[in-house]
Short mmCIF file of C-alpha atoms in Angstrom, two decimals:
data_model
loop_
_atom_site.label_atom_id
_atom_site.label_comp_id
_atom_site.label_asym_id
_atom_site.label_seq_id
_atom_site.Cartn_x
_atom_site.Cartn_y
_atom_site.Cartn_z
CA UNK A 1 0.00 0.00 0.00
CA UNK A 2 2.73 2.17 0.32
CA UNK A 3 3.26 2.96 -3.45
CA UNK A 4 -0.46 3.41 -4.29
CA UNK A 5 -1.96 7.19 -4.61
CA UNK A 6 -5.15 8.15 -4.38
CA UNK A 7 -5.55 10.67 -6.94
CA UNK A 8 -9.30 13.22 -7.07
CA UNK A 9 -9.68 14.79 -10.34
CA UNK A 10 -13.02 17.31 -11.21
CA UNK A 11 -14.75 16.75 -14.23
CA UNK A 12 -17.69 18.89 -16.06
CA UNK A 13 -18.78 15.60 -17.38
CA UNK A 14 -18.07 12.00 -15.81
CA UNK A 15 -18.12 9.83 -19.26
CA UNK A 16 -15.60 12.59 -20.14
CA UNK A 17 -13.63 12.62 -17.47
CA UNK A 18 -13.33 8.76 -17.65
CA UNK A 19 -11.92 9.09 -20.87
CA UNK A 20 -9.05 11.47 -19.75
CA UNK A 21 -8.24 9.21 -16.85
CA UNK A 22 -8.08 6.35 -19.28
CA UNK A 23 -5.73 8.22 -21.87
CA UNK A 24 -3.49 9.54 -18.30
CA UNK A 25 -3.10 6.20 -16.62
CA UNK A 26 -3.82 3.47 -18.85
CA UNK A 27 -5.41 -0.14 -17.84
CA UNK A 28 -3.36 -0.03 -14.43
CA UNK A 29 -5.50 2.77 -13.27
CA UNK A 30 -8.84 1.71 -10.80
CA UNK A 31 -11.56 3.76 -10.54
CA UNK A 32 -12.46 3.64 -6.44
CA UNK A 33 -14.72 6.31 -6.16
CA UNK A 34 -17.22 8.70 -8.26
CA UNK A 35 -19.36 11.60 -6.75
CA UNK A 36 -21.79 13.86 -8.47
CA UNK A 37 -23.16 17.09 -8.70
CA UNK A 38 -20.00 18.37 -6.43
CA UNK A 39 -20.53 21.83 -7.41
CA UNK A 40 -23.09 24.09 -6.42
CA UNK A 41 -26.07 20.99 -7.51
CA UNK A 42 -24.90 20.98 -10.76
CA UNK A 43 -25.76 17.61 -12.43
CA UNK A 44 -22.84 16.94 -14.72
CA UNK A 45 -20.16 18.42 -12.40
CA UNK A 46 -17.67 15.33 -10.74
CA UNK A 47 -15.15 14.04 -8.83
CA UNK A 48 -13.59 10.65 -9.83
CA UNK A 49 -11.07 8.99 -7.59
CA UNK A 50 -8.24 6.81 -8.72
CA UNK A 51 -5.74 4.60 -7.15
CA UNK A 52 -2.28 4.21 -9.35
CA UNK A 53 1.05 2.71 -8.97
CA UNK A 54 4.00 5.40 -8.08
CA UNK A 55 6.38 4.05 -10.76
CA UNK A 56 8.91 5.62 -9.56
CA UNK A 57 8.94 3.64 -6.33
CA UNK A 58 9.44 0.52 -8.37
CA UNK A 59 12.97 1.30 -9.87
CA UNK A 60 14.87 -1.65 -8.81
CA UNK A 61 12.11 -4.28 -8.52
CA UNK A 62 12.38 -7.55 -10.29
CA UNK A 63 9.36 -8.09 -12.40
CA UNK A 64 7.47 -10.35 -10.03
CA UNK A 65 8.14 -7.48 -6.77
CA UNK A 66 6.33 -5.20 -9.26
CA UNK A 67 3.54 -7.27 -10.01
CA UNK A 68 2.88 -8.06 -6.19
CA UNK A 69 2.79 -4.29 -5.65
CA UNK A 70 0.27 -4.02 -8.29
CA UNK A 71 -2.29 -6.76 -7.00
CA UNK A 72 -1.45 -4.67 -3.48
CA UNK A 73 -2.97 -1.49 -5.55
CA UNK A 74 -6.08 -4.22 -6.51
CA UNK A 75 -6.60 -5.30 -2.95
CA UNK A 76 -6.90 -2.07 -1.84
CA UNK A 77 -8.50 -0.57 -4.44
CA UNK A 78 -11.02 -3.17 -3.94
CA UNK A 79 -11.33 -2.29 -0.41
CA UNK A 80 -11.92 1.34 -0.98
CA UNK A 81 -14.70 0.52 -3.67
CA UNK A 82 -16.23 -1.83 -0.87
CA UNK A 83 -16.43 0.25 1.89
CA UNK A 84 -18.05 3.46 -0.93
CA UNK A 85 -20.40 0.55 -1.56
CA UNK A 86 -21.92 0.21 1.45
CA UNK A 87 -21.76 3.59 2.19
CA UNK A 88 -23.84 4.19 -0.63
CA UNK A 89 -26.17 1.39 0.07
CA UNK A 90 -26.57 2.85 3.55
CA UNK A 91 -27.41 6.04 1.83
CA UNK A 92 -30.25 4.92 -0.61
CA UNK A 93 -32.07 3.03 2.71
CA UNK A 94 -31.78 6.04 4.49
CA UNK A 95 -33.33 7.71 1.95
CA UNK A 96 -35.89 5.03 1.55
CA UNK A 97 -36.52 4.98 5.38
CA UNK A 98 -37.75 8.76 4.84
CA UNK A 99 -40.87 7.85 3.49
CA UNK A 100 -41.93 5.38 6.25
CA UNK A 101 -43.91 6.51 10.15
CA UNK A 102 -41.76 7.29 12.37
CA UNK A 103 -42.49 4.01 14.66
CA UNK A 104 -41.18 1.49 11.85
CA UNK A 105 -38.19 3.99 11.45
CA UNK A 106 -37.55 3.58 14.88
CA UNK A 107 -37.85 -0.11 14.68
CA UNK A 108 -35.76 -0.17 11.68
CA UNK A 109 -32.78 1.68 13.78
CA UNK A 110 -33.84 -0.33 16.88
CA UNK A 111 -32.83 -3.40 15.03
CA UNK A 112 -29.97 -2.79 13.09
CA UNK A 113 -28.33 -1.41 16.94
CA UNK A 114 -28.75 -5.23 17.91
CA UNK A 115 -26.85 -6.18 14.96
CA UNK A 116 -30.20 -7.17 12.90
CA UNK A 117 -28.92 -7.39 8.80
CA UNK A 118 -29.99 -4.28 7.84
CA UNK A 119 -31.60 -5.95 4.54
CA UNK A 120 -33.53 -8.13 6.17
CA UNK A 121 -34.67 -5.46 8.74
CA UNK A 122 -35.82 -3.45 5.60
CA UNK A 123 -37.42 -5.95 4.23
CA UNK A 124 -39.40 -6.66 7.46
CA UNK A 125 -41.04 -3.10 8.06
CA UNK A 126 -41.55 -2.83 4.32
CA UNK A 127 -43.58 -6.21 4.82
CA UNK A 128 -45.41 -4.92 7.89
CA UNK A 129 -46.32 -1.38 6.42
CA UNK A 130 -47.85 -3.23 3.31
CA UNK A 131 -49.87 -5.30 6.09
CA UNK A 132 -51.17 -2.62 8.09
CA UNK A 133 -51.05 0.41 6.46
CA UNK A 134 -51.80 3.25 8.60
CA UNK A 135 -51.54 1.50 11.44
CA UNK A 136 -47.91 1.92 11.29
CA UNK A 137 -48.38 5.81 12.56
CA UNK A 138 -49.18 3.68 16.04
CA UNK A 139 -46.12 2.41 17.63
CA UNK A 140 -48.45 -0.42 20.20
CA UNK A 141 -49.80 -1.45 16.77
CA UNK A 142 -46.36 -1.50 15.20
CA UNK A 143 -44.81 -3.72 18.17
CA UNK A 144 -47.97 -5.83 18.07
CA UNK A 145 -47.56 -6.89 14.57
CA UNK A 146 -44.23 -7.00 14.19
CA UNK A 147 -44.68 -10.10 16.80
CA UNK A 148 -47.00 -11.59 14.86
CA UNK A 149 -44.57 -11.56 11.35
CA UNK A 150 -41.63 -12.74 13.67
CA UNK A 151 -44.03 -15.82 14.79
CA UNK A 152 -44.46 -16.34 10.96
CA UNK A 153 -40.93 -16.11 10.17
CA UNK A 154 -38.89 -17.78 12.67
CA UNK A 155 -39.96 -21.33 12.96
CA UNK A 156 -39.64 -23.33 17.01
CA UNK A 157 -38.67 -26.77 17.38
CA UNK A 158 -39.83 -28.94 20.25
CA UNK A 159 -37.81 -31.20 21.90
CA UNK A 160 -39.71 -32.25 25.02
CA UNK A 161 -42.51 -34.02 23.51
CA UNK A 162 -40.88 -35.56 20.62
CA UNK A 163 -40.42 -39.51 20.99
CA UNK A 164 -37.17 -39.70 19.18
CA UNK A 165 -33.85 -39.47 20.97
CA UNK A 166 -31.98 -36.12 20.73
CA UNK A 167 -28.15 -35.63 19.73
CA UNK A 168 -26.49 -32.64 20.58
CA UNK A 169 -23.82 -31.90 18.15
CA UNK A 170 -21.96 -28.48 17.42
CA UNK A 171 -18.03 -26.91 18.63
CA UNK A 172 -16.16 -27.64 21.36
CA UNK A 173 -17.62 -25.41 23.84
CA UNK A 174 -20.97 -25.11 23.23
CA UNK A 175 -21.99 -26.02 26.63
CA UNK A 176 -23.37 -29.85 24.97
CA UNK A 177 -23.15 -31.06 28.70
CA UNK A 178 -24.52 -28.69 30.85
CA UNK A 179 -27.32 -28.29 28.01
CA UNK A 180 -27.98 -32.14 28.07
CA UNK A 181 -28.89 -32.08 31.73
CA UNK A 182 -30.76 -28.94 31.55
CA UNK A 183 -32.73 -30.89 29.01
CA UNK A 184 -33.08 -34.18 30.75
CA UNK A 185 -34.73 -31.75 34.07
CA UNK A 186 -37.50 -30.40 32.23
CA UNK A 187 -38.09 -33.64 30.68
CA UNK A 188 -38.30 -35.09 33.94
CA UNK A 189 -40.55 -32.14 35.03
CA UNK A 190 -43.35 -32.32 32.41
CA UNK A 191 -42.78 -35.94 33.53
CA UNK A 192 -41.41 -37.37 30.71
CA UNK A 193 -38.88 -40.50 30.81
CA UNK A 194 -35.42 -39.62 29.71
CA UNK A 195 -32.32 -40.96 29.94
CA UNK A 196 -28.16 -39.02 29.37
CA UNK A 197 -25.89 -40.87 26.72
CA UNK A 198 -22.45 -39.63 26.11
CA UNK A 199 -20.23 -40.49 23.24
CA UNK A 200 -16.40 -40.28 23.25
CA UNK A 201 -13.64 -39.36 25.28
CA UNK A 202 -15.22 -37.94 28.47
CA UNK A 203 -12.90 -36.16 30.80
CA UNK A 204 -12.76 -37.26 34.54
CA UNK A 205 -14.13 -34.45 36.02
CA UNK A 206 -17.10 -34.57 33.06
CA UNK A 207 -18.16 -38.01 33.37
CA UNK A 208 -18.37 -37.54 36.86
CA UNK A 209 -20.45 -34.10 37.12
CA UNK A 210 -22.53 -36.57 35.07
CA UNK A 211 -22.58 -39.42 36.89
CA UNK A 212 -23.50 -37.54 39.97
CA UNK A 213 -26.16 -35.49 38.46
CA UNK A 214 -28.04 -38.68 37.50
CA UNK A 215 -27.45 -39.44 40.70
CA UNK A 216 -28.94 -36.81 42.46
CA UNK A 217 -31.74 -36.61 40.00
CA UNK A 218 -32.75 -40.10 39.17
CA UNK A 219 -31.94 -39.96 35.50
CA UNK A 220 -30.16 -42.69 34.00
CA UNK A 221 -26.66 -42.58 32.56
CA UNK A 222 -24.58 -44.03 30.19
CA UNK A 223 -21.08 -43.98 28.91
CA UNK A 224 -20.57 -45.23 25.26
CA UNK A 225 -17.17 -45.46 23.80
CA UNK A 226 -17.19 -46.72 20.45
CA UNK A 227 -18.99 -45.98 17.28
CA UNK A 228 -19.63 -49.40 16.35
CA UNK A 229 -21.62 -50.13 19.65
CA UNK A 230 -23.34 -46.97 19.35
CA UNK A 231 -26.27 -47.63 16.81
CA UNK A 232 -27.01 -51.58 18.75
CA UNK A 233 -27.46 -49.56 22.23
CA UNK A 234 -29.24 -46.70 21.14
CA UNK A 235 -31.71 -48.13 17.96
CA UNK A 236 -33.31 -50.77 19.14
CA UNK A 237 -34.92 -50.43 23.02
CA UNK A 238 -37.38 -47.75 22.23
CA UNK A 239 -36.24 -45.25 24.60
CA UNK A 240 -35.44 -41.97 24.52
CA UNK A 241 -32.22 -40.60 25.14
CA UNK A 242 -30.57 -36.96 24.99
CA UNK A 243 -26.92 -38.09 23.44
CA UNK A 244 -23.46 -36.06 24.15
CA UNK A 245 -21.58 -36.32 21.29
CA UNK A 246 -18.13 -34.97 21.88
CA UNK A 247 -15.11 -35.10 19.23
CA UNK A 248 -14.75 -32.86 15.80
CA UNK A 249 -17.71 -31.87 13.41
CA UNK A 250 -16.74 -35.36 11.38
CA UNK A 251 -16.81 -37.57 14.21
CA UNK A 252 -20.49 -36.35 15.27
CA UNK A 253 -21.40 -36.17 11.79
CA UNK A 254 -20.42 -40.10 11.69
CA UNK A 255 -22.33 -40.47 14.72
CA UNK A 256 -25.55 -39.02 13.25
CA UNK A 257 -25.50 -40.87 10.14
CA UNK A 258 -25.53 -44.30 12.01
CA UNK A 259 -28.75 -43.38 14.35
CA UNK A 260 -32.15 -43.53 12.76
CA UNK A 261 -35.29 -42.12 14.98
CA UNK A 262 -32.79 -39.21 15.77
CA UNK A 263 -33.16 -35.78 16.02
CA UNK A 264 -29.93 -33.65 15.70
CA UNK A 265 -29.99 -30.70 17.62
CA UNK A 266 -27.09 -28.06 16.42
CA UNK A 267 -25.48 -25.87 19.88
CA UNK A 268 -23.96 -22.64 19.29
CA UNK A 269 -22.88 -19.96 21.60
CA UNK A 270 -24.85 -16.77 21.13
CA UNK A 271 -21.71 -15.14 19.89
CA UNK A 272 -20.99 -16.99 16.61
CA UNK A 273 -21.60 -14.72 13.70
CA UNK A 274 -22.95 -15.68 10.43
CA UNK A 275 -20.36 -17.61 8.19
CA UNK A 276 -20.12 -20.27 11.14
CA UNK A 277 -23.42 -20.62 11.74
CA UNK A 278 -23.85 -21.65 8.16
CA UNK A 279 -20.90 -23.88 8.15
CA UNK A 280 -22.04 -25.66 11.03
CA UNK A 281 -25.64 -26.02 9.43
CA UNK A 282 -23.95 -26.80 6.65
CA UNK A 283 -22.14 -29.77 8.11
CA UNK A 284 -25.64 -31.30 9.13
CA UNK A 285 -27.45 -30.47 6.02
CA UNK A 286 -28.32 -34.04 5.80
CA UNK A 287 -30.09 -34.64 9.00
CA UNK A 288 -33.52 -33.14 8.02
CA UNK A 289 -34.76 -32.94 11.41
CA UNK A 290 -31.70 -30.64 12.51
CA UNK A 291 -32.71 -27.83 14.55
CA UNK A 292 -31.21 -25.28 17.17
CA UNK A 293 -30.17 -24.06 20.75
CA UNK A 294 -28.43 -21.10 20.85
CA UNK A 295 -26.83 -21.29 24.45
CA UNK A 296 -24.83 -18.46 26.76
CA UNK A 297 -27.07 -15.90 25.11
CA UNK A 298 -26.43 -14.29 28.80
CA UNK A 299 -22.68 -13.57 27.03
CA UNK A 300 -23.54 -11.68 24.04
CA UNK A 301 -23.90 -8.03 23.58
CA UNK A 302 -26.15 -7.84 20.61
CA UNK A 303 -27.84 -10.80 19.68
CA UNK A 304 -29.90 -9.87 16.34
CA UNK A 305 -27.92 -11.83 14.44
CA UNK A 306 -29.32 -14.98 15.69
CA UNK A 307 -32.71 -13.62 15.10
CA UNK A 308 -31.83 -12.88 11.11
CA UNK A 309 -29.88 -16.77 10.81
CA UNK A 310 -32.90 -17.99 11.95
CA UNK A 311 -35.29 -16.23 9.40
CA UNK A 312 -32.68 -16.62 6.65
CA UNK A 313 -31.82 -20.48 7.26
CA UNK A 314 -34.92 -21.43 7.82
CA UNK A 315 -33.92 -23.61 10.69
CA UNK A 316 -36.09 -24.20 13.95
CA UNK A 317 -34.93 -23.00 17.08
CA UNK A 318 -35.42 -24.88 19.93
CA UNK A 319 -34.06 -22.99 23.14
CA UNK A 320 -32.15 -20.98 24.37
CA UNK A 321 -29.16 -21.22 27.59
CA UNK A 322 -28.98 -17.75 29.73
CA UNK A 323 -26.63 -18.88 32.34
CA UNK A 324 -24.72 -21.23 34.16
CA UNK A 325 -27.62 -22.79 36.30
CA UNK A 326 -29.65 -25.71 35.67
CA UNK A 327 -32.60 -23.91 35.02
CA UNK A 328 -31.61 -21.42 32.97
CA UNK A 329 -33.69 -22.29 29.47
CA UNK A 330 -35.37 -19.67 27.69
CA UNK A 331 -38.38 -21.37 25.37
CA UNK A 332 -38.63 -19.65 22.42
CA UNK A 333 -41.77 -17.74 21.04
CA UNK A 334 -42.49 -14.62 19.61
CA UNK A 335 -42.12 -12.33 22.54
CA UNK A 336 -38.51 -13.90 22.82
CA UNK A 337 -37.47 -12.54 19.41
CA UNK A 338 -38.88 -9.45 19.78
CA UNK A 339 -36.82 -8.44 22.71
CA UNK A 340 -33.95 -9.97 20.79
CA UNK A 341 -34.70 -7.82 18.03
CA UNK A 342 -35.83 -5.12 19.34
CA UNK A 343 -34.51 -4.45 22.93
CA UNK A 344 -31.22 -6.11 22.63
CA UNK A 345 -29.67 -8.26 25.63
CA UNK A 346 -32.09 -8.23 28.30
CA UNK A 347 -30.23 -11.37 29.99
CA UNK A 348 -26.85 -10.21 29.70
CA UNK A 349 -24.87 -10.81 33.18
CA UNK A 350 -24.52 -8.23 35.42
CA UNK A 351 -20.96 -8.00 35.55
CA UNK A 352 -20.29 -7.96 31.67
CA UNK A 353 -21.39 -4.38 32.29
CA UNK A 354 -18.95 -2.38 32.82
#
């Protein structure tokens, strides 16, 4: 980056002044940005922006130095152009957000403050205003519906009353253990029979929070160490089982596979962002009854993101985990991802604020 210059030229005319920076610097030169009507509102008046090489900082170089420095000039340039990009995108939604009631602006900025995709959260008060029309001038109305179009949107999985066994699968992490037995207690408290499985290398301390747990709370427990015992145990004896599968993506994915009757249920902490989210769901693609938890949703600062996966994945959510303690499961529902969306972090600890 250090030999590439940022150059601003004004032109009366931009296809004009194209041509002269064409002529001046040849194919090396990249266009990175282009503003109009720069002088007094005229309409043809322009700047152009390039980014070009400083030849003479290449005396010296062998041929392949030089041509380094010029993808350098490309990366950056590209940068640049990216980042005028969005800040024109951001322009033309503000400008569309003009002609909207105030409440869905304020919902609109509301959401994209708790890391909402601001696409999405256009898309979503363009839907409701088409719904309700001038009930968007009332901001109880505006909350009320927008409820209802999250409800529509973001599907819920249930994994109480479902018959089928559950595996948890997702990173190291997650919290697969502590979510297993917060699982297995509300089963036991809508009173229904349920049983801990864990797969793999359990550490000492692990397999014996475990084994006292099921102690303390009368819920069976087993320890299964191979793969090839894993399907014979689990496929045959009818009952239901919440599975800890630890080991890497491809040793749970293995696990999956071999199970039938299964449901796969996907952990990840509130904080993973979108590209991981997708790899992970990506990874399970096959199981067609995955679905999610989203757990230490008590860590995260702005938690719209998980809100916007949801919608754009098309994935059920199951729970959420707010904390450490057994009991902390959030069910999900509309009201949930409304204060998601809308309020940010309401269950954020206390001493992450400072």
């Amino acid at each position: 980056e250090d030999i590439v210059n940022i150059k601003t030229y004004v032109f009366e005319d931009i296809k004009k002044g194209m041509e002269i920076l064409k002529d001046e610097y040849g194919p090396d030169a990249v266009v990175v940005d282009v503003k109009e009507n720069v002088r007094n509102g005229s309409s043809t008046w322009c700047e152009i922006s390039v980014a070009t090489e400083d030849v003479s900082q290449c005396d010296g170089y062998r041929p392949e130095e030089i041509r380094k420095r010029a993808e350098d000039i490309w990366k950056f340039s590209t940068k640049l152009i990216l980042k005028r990009i969005d800040a024109l995108e951001s322009e033309i939604i503000m400008e569309r957000l003009k002609s909207y009631p105030l409440p869905l602006r304020f919902v609109y900025n509301k959401m994209i403050e708790n890391d909402f995709d601001k696409h999405l959260a256009m898309s979503i008060i363009s839907e409701l205003y088409t719904r309700i029309g001038e009930l968007a001038n009332e901001t109880i109305k505006v909350n009320f519906f927008l409820k209802e179009l999250l409800a529509e949107k973001i599907k819920t999985g249930d994994i109480i009353d479902t018959e089928d066994s559950i595996a948890l699968v997702g990173p190291a992490g997650a919290g697969k253990t502590q979510t297993a037995k917060k699982l297995a207690l509300i089963c036991v408290a809508f009173e229904k029979p349920v049983e801990i499985a864990v797969f793999g290398n359990v550490k000492d301390q692990s397999y014996n929070d475990l084994k006292c747990f099921s102690e303390n709370n009368g819920i069976p427990f087993l320890s299964i160490d191979r793969a090839d015992k894993i399907s014979t145990v689990l496929n045959n004896d009818g009952k239901k089982r919440i599975l800890d599968i630890s080991g890497g993506v491809s040793v749970q994915k293995d696990i999956v596979d071999r199970l039938e009757h299964i449901k796969c249920i996907l952990l990840l902490p509130a904080g993973t962002r979108d590209r991981k989210i997708m790899y992970y769901i990506d990874q399970f693609s096959g199981s067609n009854d995955l679905e999610l938890v989203f757990t230490k949703l008590d860590e995260e600062e702005m938690p719209g993101h998980i809100c916007h996966n949801l919608i754009l994945t098309g994935r059920p959510v199951c729970c959420f985990t707010v904390g450490p303690d057994i009991k902390d499961v959030l069910m999900p529902g509309k009201d949930m991802f409304y204060k998601i969306i809308f309020e940010g972090n309401k269950w954020i600890r206390k001493e992450e604020k400072h």
